[in-house]
Amino acid sequence: MAETDIKKGLAGVVVDTTAVSKVNPETNSLLYRGYPVQELAASCSFEQVALLLWNGELPSDDELAEFTAFERAHRALSPELKQVIDALPDTCHPMDVCRTAASVLGAQDPTAEHSSKEANLAKAKSLLAAMPAVVAYDQRRRRGQELVEPREDLGYSANFLWMTFGEEAAQPVVDAFNVSMILYAEHSFNASTFTARVITSTLSDLHSAVVGAIGALKGPLHGGANEAVMHTFDEIGIRQEETAEEAEARAKAWMDDALAQKKKVMGFGHRVYKNGDSRVPTMKAALDAMIEHYDRPEVLGLYNGLEKSMGEAKNIKPNLDYPAGPAYHLMGFDTPTFTPLFVASRISGWTAHIMEQLEANALIRPLSEYNGPDERHLS
Ligand SMILES: CC(=O)SCCNC(=O)CCNC(=O)[C@H](O)C(C)(C)COP(=O)(O)OP(=O)(O)OC[C@H]1O[C@@H](n2cnc3c(N)ncnc32)[C@H](O)[C@@H]1OP(=O)(O)O
Ligand SMILES: O=C([O-])CC(=O)C(=O)O
């Protein structure tokens, strides 16, 4: 019998078309609906980018104003959802809280089972508006702090930071956070988006697909890597009294040792990009801005040390999670909150893909090659 050509991990397999984004490892570029993500990060708000991903075009002023009003009106955590979050142990992972919250929001939505484009777009907008309060409140309750109500006079990013920290963030911090939200928003058929598409392909509902996607994003080979990067920094030790050079030397030694032990170091490598992640330079610039804003040169030393050592030893480049982790740390987020921040952003891309899947749906059901025991019988 001819051997089946099995593509483990679906590596290199093209399973469908998409008009949402184009990841091109040859040119090291990422386009959202045709626009280079770097250009969007330089001049757009996350709200504009979400509308671009959903609608295929950047919004007009009126469309943006309409969505902005909607988003600001749907930010508050409902008392029922707050009660559910409060019932969860603060020892559980914040991604479990996000996953539960997305499920509750689906159960509370009277249109949850409606799957028209209009109904799904409305659900996508509501989820995008609601998730920051979940992420922000969860971090606060773990710190023993009270809920901070949203502010309608602030944009998405400024309000997210406000609800998390209870004070207005400085403009450079808001800008860096907005950049991170834009860069995390969409990345074609990554594992979590593909999960969302698989669930959608059964004609299940949008919230179920998002819940599944959150589960897929949690793993350290995917979104969980931004959290894992910070664990690496912590393991090496962040010493504020150190110079960048001293920190770099210690980070290099740590990486040499980790690679000698054949460890996988999270925040490096990518299934599609083999020559560097197109988003890293933009996120690294945002990290640099945070290092300057908070005057933390030793963080740059650690960053450079790990990157150089991994480059020299294995020529493996950082992915987006590598600069995003320390940037979120400097902004003041707790490490387990990092991947929920990714969720808040990626809801835009996931839901764009859910709507696209439904436009030309085919049940996703690949084949497998059986390698268990030959047929046998009970007697
Ligand atoms: C936003 C995102 O989701 S970006 C991805 C975030 N994930 C991470 O940062 C996790 C760490 N990175 C990895 O595990 C991988 O690079 C992946 C899973 C992202 C991509 O992996 P794949 O394309 O399947 O490549 P694979 O894991 O087979 O790696 C190929 C080789 O590079 C090595 N390698 C890849 N990434 C790393 C890494 N981060 N650290 C050390 N070695 C690595 C592998 O050990 C393997 O070496 P080998 O051929 O000697 O066995
Ligand atoms: O594309 C991938 O495999 C992972 C990734 O970078 C993302 O989802 O942003």
CSV table of C-alpha atoms and ligand atoms in Angstrom, one decimal:
chain,number,residue,atom,x,y,z
A,1,MET,CA,0.0,0.0,0.0
A,2,ALA,CA,1.3,3.4,-0.9
A,3,GLU,CA,2.4,5.5,2.1
A,4,THR,CA,0.1,8.4,2.9
A,5,ASP,CA,1.9,11.8,2.9
A,6,ILE,CA,0.9,13.0,6.4
A,7,LYS,CA,1.4,16.7,7.0
A,8,LYS,CA,1.9,16.8,10.8
A,9,GLY,CA,0.6,19.9,12.3
A,10,LEU,CA,-0.9,20.8,8.8
A,11,ALA,CA,2.5,22.4,8.2
A,12,GLY,CA,2.6,23.8,4.7
A,13,VAL,CA,-1.0,22.8,3.9
A,14,VAL,CA,-3.2,25.5,2.3
A,15,VAL,CA,-6.8,24.7,3.5
A,16,ASP,CA,-8.8,27.7,2.3
A,17,THR,CA,-8.7,31.2,0.9
A,18,THR,CA,-9.0,34.3,3.1
A,19,ALA,CA,-9.3,38.0,2.3
A,20,VAL,CA,-8.8,39.1,5.9
A,21,SER,CA,-5.0,39.2,6.0
A,22,LYS,CA,-1.9,38.1,4.1
A,23,VAL,CA,1.2,36.8,5.8
A,24,ASN,CA,4.1,36.7,3.4
A,25,PRO,CA,7.3,35.2,4.8
A,26,GLU,CA,9.2,35.9,1.6
A,27,THR,CA,8.7,39.6,1.8
A,28,ASN,CA,8.4,39.5,5.6
A,29,SER,CA,5.2,41.4,5.4
A,30,LEU,CA,1.7,41.3,6.9
A,31,LEU,CA,-1.2,43.0,5.2
A,32,TYR,CA,-4.6,43.5,6.8
A,33,ARG,CA,-7.2,43.7,4.0
A,34,GLY,CA,-4.3,44.9,1.8
A,35,TYR,CA,-2.8,47.5,4.1
A,36,PRO,CA,0.7,46.9,5.6
A,37,VAL,CA,0.3,46.5,9.4
A,38,GLN,CA,3.1,48.9,10.1
A,39,GLU,CA,1.2,51.7,8.3
A,40,LEU,CA,-1.9,50.9,10.2
A,41,ALA,CA,0.0,50.8,13.5
A,42,ALA,CA,1.6,54.2,12.7
A,43,SER,CA,-1.6,56.1,11.9
A,44,CYS,CA,-4.7,54.3,13.1
A,45,SER,CA,-6.6,53.5,16.3
A,46,PHE,CA,-7.3,49.9,17.2
A,47,GLU,CA,-11.0,50.7,16.7
A,48,GLN,CA,-10.3,51.7,13.1
A,49,VAL,CA,-8.4,48.5,12.5
A,50,ALA,CA,-11.1,46.3,13.9
A,51,LEU,CA,-13.6,47.9,11.5
A,52,LEU,CA,-11.2,47.4,8.6
A,53,LEU,CA,-10.9,43.7,9.5
A,54,TRP,CA,-14.7,43.2,9.8
A,55,ASN,CA,-15.8,45.3,6.9
A,56,GLY,CA,-12.9,45.1,4.4
A,57,GLU,CA,-12.4,48.9,4.3
A,58,LEU,CA,-11.3,51.5,6.7
A,59,PRO,CA,-14.2,53.3,8.2
A,60,SER,CA,-15.5,56.8,7.1
A,61,ASP,CA,-15.6,59.4,9.8
A,62,ASP,CA,-19.3,58.7,10.3
A,63,GLU,CA,-18.8,54.9,10.5
A,64,LEU,CA,-16.0,55.4,13.0
A,65,ALA,CA,-18.1,57.8,15.1
A,66,GLU,CA,-21.0,55.3,15.1
A,67,PHE,CA,-18.8,52.4,16.2
A,68,THR,CA,-17.0,54.5,18.8
A,69,ALA,CA,-20.3,55.5,20.4
A,70,PHE,CA,-21.4,51.8,20.4
A,71,GLU,CA,-18.1,50.6,21.8
A,72,ARG,CA,-18.1,53.1,24.6
A,73,ALA,CA,-21.7,52.3,25.5
A,74,HIS,CA,-21.0,48.5,25.8
A,75,ARG,CA,-17.8,48.6,27.9
A,76,ALA,CA,-19.2,48.1,31.4
A,77,LEU,CA,-19.1,44.8,33.2
A,78,SER,CA,-22.7,43.6,33.9
A,79,PRO,CA,-23.4,42.8,37.6
A,80,GLU,CA,-24.1,39.2,36.5
A,81,LEU,CA,-20.8,38.8,34.7
A,82,LYS,CA,-19.0,40.4,37.6
A,83,GLN,CA,-20.6,37.9,39.9
A,84,VAL,CA,-19.5,35.0,37.8
A,85,ILE,CA,-15.9,36.3,37.7
A,86,ASP,CA,-16.0,36.8,41.5
A,87,ALA,CA,-17.0,33.2,41.9
A,88,LEU,CA,-13.9,32.0,40.1
A,89,PRO,CA,-10.8,31.3,42.3
A,90,ASP,CA,-8.1,33.9,42.0
A,91,THR,CA,-5.7,31.0,41.6
A,92,CYS,CA,-7.1,30.1,38.2
A,93,HIS,CA,-5.4,31.4,35.1
A,94,PRO,CA,-6.8,34.8,33.7
A,95,MET,CA,-7.3,33.0,30.4
A,96,ASP,CA,-9.8,30.8,32.1
A,97,VAL,CA,-11.6,33.9,33.2
A,98,CYS,CA,-11.6,35.3,29.6
A,99,ARG,CA,-12.9,31.9,28.3
A,100,THR,CA,-15.6,31.8,30.9
A,101,ALA,CA,-16.6,35.4,30.3
A,102,ALA,CA,-16.9,34.9,26.6
A,103,SER,CA,-19.1,31.9,27.3
A,104,VAL,CA,-21.3,33.9,29.7
A,105,LEU,CA,-21.6,36.8,27.3
A,106,GLY,CA,-22.8,34.3,24.7
A,107,ALA,CA,-25.4,32.8,27.1
A,108,GLN,CA,-26.6,36.3,28.0
A,109,ASP,CA,-27.0,37.4,24.3
A,110,PRO,CA,-30.5,37.0,23.1
A,111,THR,CA,-29.2,36.8,19.5
A,112,ALA,CA,-26.5,34.2,20.3
A,113,GLU,CA,-28.0,31.7,17.9
A,114,HIS,CA,-28.5,34.2,15.1
A,115,SER,CA,-25.9,33.7,12.4
A,116,SER,CA,-26.6,36.3,9.8
A,117,LYS,CA,-23.7,38.6,8.9
A,118,GLU,CA,-25.5,41.5,10.6
A,119,ALA,CA,-26.1,39.5,13.8
A,120,ASN,CA,-22.6,38.2,13.9
A,121,LEU,CA,-21.1,41.7,13.3
A,122,ALA,CA,-23.1,43.1,16.2
A,123,LYS,CA,-22.0,40.2,18.4
A,124,ALA,CA,-18.3,40.8,17.4
A,125,LYS,CA,-18.6,44.5,18.3
A,126,SER,CA,-20.2,43.7,21.6
A,127,LEU,CA,-17.5,41.2,22.5
A,128,LEU,CA,-14.7,43.5,21.5
A,129,ALA,CA,-16.3,46.3,23.7
A,130,ALA,CA,-16.9,44.0,26.7
A,131,MET,CA,-13.6,42.1,27.0
A,132,PRO,CA,-11.3,44.9,28.3
A,133,ALA,CA,-13.5,45.2,31.5
A,134,VAL,CA,-13.1,41.5,32.1
A,135,VAL,CA,-9.3,41.5,31.7
A,136,ALA,CA,-8.9,44.7,33.7
A,137,TYR,CA,-11.2,43.7,36.5
A,138,ASP,CA,-9.7,40.3,36.8
A,139,GLN,CA,-6.2,41.8,37.3
A,140,ARG,CA,-7.6,44.2,39.9
A,141,ARG,CA,-9.5,41.6,41.9
A,142,ARG,CA,-6.4,39.5,42.2
A,143,ARG,CA,-4.6,42.5,43.6
A,144,GLY,CA,-7.5,43.0,46.1
A,145,GLN,CA,-8.6,46.2,44.2
A,146,GLU,CA,-12.2,47.4,43.4
A,147,LEU,CA,-13.7,47.5,40.0
A,148,VAL,CA,-13.0,50.7,38.0
A,149,GLU,CA,-15.9,51.8,35.8
A,150,PRO,CA,-15.1,52.7,32.2
A,151,ARG,CA,-14.8,56.3,31.0
A,152,GLU,CA,-16.7,57.3,27.9
A,153,ASP,CA,-14.4,60.2,27.2
A,154,LEU,CA,-11.5,57.9,26.6
A,155,GLY,CA,-10.6,55.8,23.5
A,156,TYR,CA,-10.4,52.0,23.6
A,157,SER,CA,-6.7,51.9,24.6
A,158,ALA,CA,-6.7,54.7,27.1
A,159,ASN,CA,-9.9,53.4,28.7
A,160,PHE,CA,-8.4,49.8,28.9
A,161,LEU,CA,-5.4,51.2,30.8
A,162,TRP,CA,-7.8,53.4,33.0
A,163,MET,CA,-10.0,50.4,33.9
A,164,THR,CA,-6.9,48.3,34.8
A,165,PHE,CA,-4.9,50.8,36.8
A,166,GLY,CA,-7.5,53.4,37.9
A,167,GLU,CA,-5.4,56.3,36.7
A,168,GLU,CA,-5.0,57.9,33.3
A,169,ALA,CA,-2.0,56.5,31.4
A,170,ALA,CA,0.6,58.8,29.9
A,171,GLN,CA,0.2,59.3,26.1
A,172,PRO,CA,3.4,57.3,25.2
A,173,VAL,CA,1.9,54.3,27.1
A,174,VAL,CA,-1.5,54.6,25.4
A,175,ASP,CA,0.3,54.8,22.0
A,176,ALA,CA,2.4,51.7,22.7
A,177,PHE,CA,-0.6,49.8,23.9
A,178,ASN,CA,-2.6,50.8,20.9
A,179,VAL,CA,0.2,49.6,18.6
A,180,SER,CA,0.2,46.2,20.4
A,181,MET,CA,-3.5,45.9,20.0
A,182,ILE,CA,-3.2,46.5,16.3
A,183,LEU,CA,-0.3,44.1,15.8
A,184,TYR,CA,-2.1,41.3,17.8
A,185,ALA,CA,-5.4,41.8,15.9
A,186,GLU,CA,-5.0,39.3,13.0
A,187,HIS,CA,-2.7,36.7,11.6
A,188,SER,CA,-4.4,34.5,9.0
A,189,PHE,CA,-4.8,30.8,9.8
A,190,ASN,CA,-3.0,30.7,13.1
A,191,ALA,CA,-4.0,27.9,15.5
A,192,SER,CA,-6.6,29.9,17.4
A,193,THR,CA,-8.2,31.4,14.3
A,194,PHE,CA,-8.3,28.0,12.7
A,195,THR,CA,-9.9,26.6,15.8
A,196,ALA,CA,-12.6,29.3,15.5
A,197,ARG,CA,-13.1,28.4,11.8
A,198,VAL,CA,-13.4,24.7,12.6
A,199,ILE,CA,-16.1,25.4,15.2
A,200,THR,CA,-17.9,27.8,12.9
A,201,SER,CA,-17.8,25.2,10.1
A,202,THR,CA,-20.1,23.0,12.1
A,203,LEU,CA,-22.6,26.0,12.1
A,204,SER,CA,-22.1,26.5,15.8
A,205,ASP,CA,-22.4,30.0,17.1
A,206,LEU,CA,-19.9,32.9,17.2
A,207,HIS,CA,-19.4,32.9,21.0
A,208,SER,CA,-18.7,29.1,21.0
A,209,ALA,CA,-16.1,29.7,18.3
A,210,VAL,CA,-14.5,32.5,20.3
A,211,VAL,CA,-14.5,30.4,23.5
A,212,GLY,CA,-12.6,27.6,21.6
A,213,ALA,CA,-10.2,30.1,20.1
A,214,ILE,CA,-9.4,31.5,23.6
A,215,GLY,CA,-8.6,27.9,24.6
A,216,ALA,CA,-6.2,27.5,21.7
A,217,LEU,CA,-4.5,30.8,22.3
A,218,LYS,CA,-3.8,30.0,25.9
A,219,GLY,CA,-1.0,27.5,25.0
A,220,PRO,CA,2.6,28.6,25.2
A,221,LEU,CA,3.3,27.6,21.6
A,222,HIS,CA,0.8,30.2,20.6
A,223,GLY,CA,-0.4,33.3,22.6
A,224,GLY,CA,0.7,32.0,26.0
A,225,ALA,CA,4.3,32.7,24.8
A,226,ASN,CA,4.0,36.4,25.8
A,227,GLU,CA,3.6,35.3,29.4
A,228,ALA,CA,6.3,32.7,29.0
A,229,VAL,CA,8.8,35.4,27.8
A,230,MET,CA,8.3,37.3,31.1
A,231,HIS,CA,8.9,34.1,33.1
A,232,THR,CA,12.2,33.8,31.2
A,233,PHE,CA,13.1,37.5,32.1
A,234,ASP,CA,12.1,36.7,35.7
A,235,GLU,CA,14.2,33.6,35.8
A,236,ILE,CA,17.2,35.5,34.6
A,237,GLY,CA,16.3,38.2,37.1
A,238,ILE,CA,15.4,41.8,36.4
A,239,ARG,CA,17.8,44.0,38.4
A,240,GLN,CA,17.0,47.6,38.1
A,241,GLU,CA,20.4,48.7,39.4
A,242,GLU,CA,22.2,46.9,36.5
A,243,THR,CA,23.4,48.6,33.4
A,244,ALA,CA,22.1,47.4,30.0
A,245,GLU,CA,25.5,45.7,29.4
A,246,GLU,CA,25.5,43.8,32.6
A,247,ALA,CA,22.0,42.6,32.0
A,248,GLU,CA,22.9,41.6,28.5
A,249,ALA,CA,25.8,39.5,29.6
A,250,ARG,CA,23.7,37.6,32.1
A,251,ALA,CA,20.9,37.0,29.6
A,252,LYS,CA,23.4,35.7,27.0
A,253,ALA,CA,24.8,33.3,29.6
A,254,TRP,CA,21.3,32.1,30.5
A,255,MET,CA,20.4,31.5,26.8
A,256,ASP,CA,23.6,29.6,26.1
A,257,ASP,CA,22.8,27.4,29.0
A,258,ALA,CA,19.2,26.9,28.0
A,259,LEU,CA,20.2,26.0,24.5
A,260,ALA,CA,22.9,23.6,25.7
A,261,GLN,CA,20.1,21.9,27.6
A,262,LYS,CA,18.1,21.8,24.3
A,263,LYS,CA,15.3,23.9,25.9
A,264,LYS,CA,12.7,25.6,23.8
A,265,VAL,CA,12.7,29.3,24.6
A,266,MET,CA,9.3,30.9,24.2
A,267,GLY,CA,9.0,34.1,22.2
A,268,PHE,CA,11.4,32.8,19.5
A,269,GLY,CA,10.5,31.0,16.2
A,270,HIS,CA,7.4,30.9,14.1
A,271,ARG,CA,5.6,28.3,12.0
A,272,VAL,CA,5.4,30.7,9.0
A,273,TYR,CA,8.1,33.3,9.3
A,274,LYS,CA,11.5,31.7,9.3
A,275,ASN,CA,13.4,34.9,8.8
A,276,GLY,CA,11.8,37.1,11.4
A,277,ASP,CA,8.3,38.1,12.3
A,278,SER,CA,7.1,41.1,10.3
A,279,ARG,CA,5.5,42.7,13.4
A,280,VAL,CA,8.6,42.6,15.6
A,281,PRO,CA,10.3,45.8,14.5
A,282,THR,CA,7.1,47.8,15.2
A,283,MET,CA,6.5,46.2,18.6
A,284,LYS,CA,10.2,46.5,19.4
A,285,ALA,CA,10.0,50.3,18.7
A,286,ALA,CA,7.0,50.4,21.1
A,287,LEU,CA,9.0,48.5,23.7
A,288,ASP,CA,11.9,50.9,23.2
A,289,ALA,CA,9.5,53.8,23.9
A,290,MET,CA,8.4,52.1,27.1
A,291,ILE,CA,12.0,51.5,28.2
A,292,GLU,CA,12.7,55.1,27.7
A,293,HIS,CA,9.5,56.3,29.3
A,294,TYR,CA,10.1,54.2,32.4
A,295,ASP,CA,13.9,54.6,32.3
A,296,ARG,CA,14.6,50.8,32.4
A,297,PRO,CA,17.7,50.2,30.3
A,298,GLU,CA,18.4,46.9,32.0
A,299,VAL,CA,15.2,45.5,30.3
A,300,LEU,CA,16.8,46.3,26.9
A,301,GLY,CA,20.0,44.5,28.0
A,302,LEU,CA,18.0,41.4,28.8
A,303,TYR,CA,16.1,41.6,25.5
A,304,ASN,CA,19.3,42.1,23.5
A,305,GLY,CA,21.2,39.4,25.3
A,306,LEU,CA,18.6,36.7,24.7
A,307,GLU,CA,18.0,37.7,21.1
A,308,LYS,CA,21.7,37.9,20.2
A,309,SER,CA,22.5,34.6,21.8
A,310,MET,CA,19.6,32.8,20.2
A,311,GLY,CA,20.5,34.3,16.8
A,312,GLU,CA,24.2,33.3,17.1
A,313,ALA,CA,23.5,29.8,18.2
A,314,LYS,CA,20.4,28.8,16.1
A,315,ASN,CA,19.6,31.8,13.9
A,316,ILE,CA,16.0,31.7,15.3
A,317,LYS,CA,14.4,35.1,15.4
A,318,PRO,CA,12.0,36.6,17.9
A,319,ASN,CA,8.2,36.6,17.3
A,320,LEU,CA,5.7,39.2,18.3
A,321,ASP,CA,5.3,37.8,21.8
A,322,TYR,CA,9.0,38.6,22.6
A,323,PRO,CA,8.8,42.4,22.6
A,324,ALA,CA,5.2,42.4,23.7
A,325,GLY,CA,5.8,40.6,27.0
A,326,PRO,CA,8.3,43.1,28.5
A,327,ALA,CA,6.4,46.0,27.1
A,328,TYR,CA,3.2,44.9,29.0
A,329,HIS,CA,5.4,44.3,32.0
A,330,LEU,CA,6.7,47.9,32.0
A,331,MET,CA,3.2,49.2,31.5
A,332,GLY,CA,2.3,47.5,34.8
A,333,PHE,CA,0.3,44.5,33.8
A,334,ASP,CA,0.7,41.3,35.8
A,335,THR,CA,2.4,38.5,33.7
A,336,PRO,CA,-0.7,36.2,33.6
A,337,THR,CA,-2.7,39.1,32.2
A,338,PHE,CA,-0.6,39.3,29.0
A,339,THR,CA,-2.4,36.6,27.0
A,340,PRO,CA,-5.8,38.0,27.9
A,341,LEU,CA,-4.6,41.3,26.3
A,342,PHE,CA,-3.9,39.3,23.2
A,343,VAL,CA,-7.5,37.9,23.4
A,344,ALA,CA,-8.9,41.4,23.7
A,345,SER,CA,-7.2,42.3,20.4
A,346,ARG,CA,-7.6,39.0,18.5
A,347,ILE,CA,-11.4,39.0,19.0
A,348,SER,CA,-11.4,41.3,16.0
A,349,GLY,CA,-9.5,38.9,13.7
A,350,TRP,CA,-11.3,35.8,15.0
A,351,THR,CA,-14.7,37.2,14.4
A,352,ALA,CA,-13.7,38.5,10.9
A,353,HIS,CA,-12.7,34.9,10.1
A,354,ILE,CA,-15.9,33.5,11.6
A,355,MET,CA,-18.0,35.7,9.3
A,356,GLU,CA,-15.8,34.8,6.3
A,357,GLN,CA,-16.0,31.1,7.0
A,358,LEU,CA,-19.8,31.3,7.1
A,359,GLU,CA,-19.9,33.1,3.7
A,360,ALA,CA,-18.5,30.0,1.9
A,361,ASN,CA,-18.8,27.3,4.5
A,362,ALA,CA,-17.6,23.7,4.2
A,363,LEU,CA,-17.4,21.5,7.2
A,364,ILE,CA,-13.7,21.2,8.2
A,365,ARG,CA,-13.1,17.5,8.7
A,366,PRO,CA,-9.7,16.1,7.6
A,367,LEU,CA,-8.7,12.5,7.4
A,368,SER,CA,-6.4,10.5,9.5
A,369,GLU,CA,-4.3,7.4,8.9
A,370,TYR,CA,-5.2,4.6,11.3
A,371,ASN,CA,-2.2,3.0,13.0
A,372,GLY,CA,-3.9,1.1,15.9
A,373,PRO,CA,-4.3,-2.6,16.3
A,374,ASP,CA,-5.6,-4.7,13.3
A,375,GLU,CA,-9.2,-5.7,13.5
A,376,ARG,CA,-9.8,-8.1,16.4
A,377,HIS,CA,-12.8,-9.6,18.1
A,378,LEU,CA,-14.1,-10.1,21.7
A,379,SER,CA,-14.3,-13.9,21.2
B,1,LIG,C1,1.8,35.0,18.4
B,1,LIG,C2,2.3,33.6,18.3
B,1,LIG,O1,1.6,32.7,18.5
B,1,LIG,S1,3.9,33.5,17.7
B,1,LIG,C3,4.5,31.9,18.3
B,1,LIG,C4,4.6,31.9,19.8
B,1,LIG,N1,5.2,30.7,20.3
B,1,LIG,C5,6.4,30.6,20.8
B,1,LIG,O2,7.2,31.6,21.0
B,1,LIG,C6,6.8,29.2,21.3
B,1,LIG,C7,8.3,28.9,20.9
B,1,LIG,N2,8.4,28.6,19.5
B,1,LIG,C8,8.1,27.4,19.1
B,1,LIG,O3,7.8,26.4,19.8
B,1,LIG,C9,8.2,27.1,17.6
B,1,LIG,O4,9.1,28.0,17.0
B,1,LIG,C10,6.8,27.3,16.9
B,1,LIG,C11,5.8,26.2,17.6
B,1,LIG,C12,6.2,28.7,17.1
B,1,LIG,C13,6.9,27.0,15.4
B,1,LIG,O5,7.3,25.8,15.3
B,1,LIG,P1,7.5,24.9,14.0
B,1,LIG,O6,7.3,25.6,12.8
B,1,LIG,O7,6.6,23.7,14.3
B,1,LIG,O8,9.0,24.5,14.2
B,1,LIG,P2,9.6,23.5,15.2
B,1,LIG,O9,9.0,23.6,16.6
B,1,LIG,O10,9.5,22.1,14.6
B,1,LIG,O11,11.1,24.0,15.2
B,1,LIG,C14,12.0,23.7,14.2
B,1,LIG,C15,13.4,23.7,14.9
B,1,LIG,O12,13.7,24.9,15.5
B,1,LIG,C16,13.8,24.7,16.9
B,1,LIG,N3,13.1,25.8,17.6
B,1,LIG,C17,12.0,26.4,17.1
B,1,LIG,N4,11.6,27.4,18.0
B,1,LIG,C18,12.5,27.3,19.0
B,1,LIG,C19,12.6,28.0,20.2
B,1,LIG,N5,11.7,28.9,20.5
B,1,LIG,N6,13.6,27.7,21.0
B,1,LIG,C20,14.5,26.8,20.7
B,1,LIG,N7,14.4,26.0,19.6
B,1,LIG,C21,13.4,26.3,18.7
B,1,LIG,C22,13.1,23.4,17.2
B,1,LIG,O13,13.6,22.8,18.4
B,1,LIG,C23,13.5,22.6,16.0
B,1,LIG,O14,14.8,22.2,16.1
B,1,LIG,P3,15.2,20.7,15.5
B,1,LIG,O15,14.9,20.8,14.0
B,1,LIG,O16,16.6,20.7,15.8
B,1,LIG,O17,14.3,19.8,16.2
B,2,LIG,O1,0.5,32.8,12.9
B,2,LIG,C1,0.8,32.1,13.8
B,2,LIG,O2,1.0,30.9,13.7
B,2,LIG,C2,0.9,32.6,15.2
B,2,LIG,C3,0.9,34.1,15.3
B,2,LIG,O3,1.9,34.7,15.0
B,2,LIG,C4,-0.3,34.8,15.6
B,2,LIG,O4,-1.4,34.2,15.7
B,2,LIG,O5,-0.3,36.1,15.7
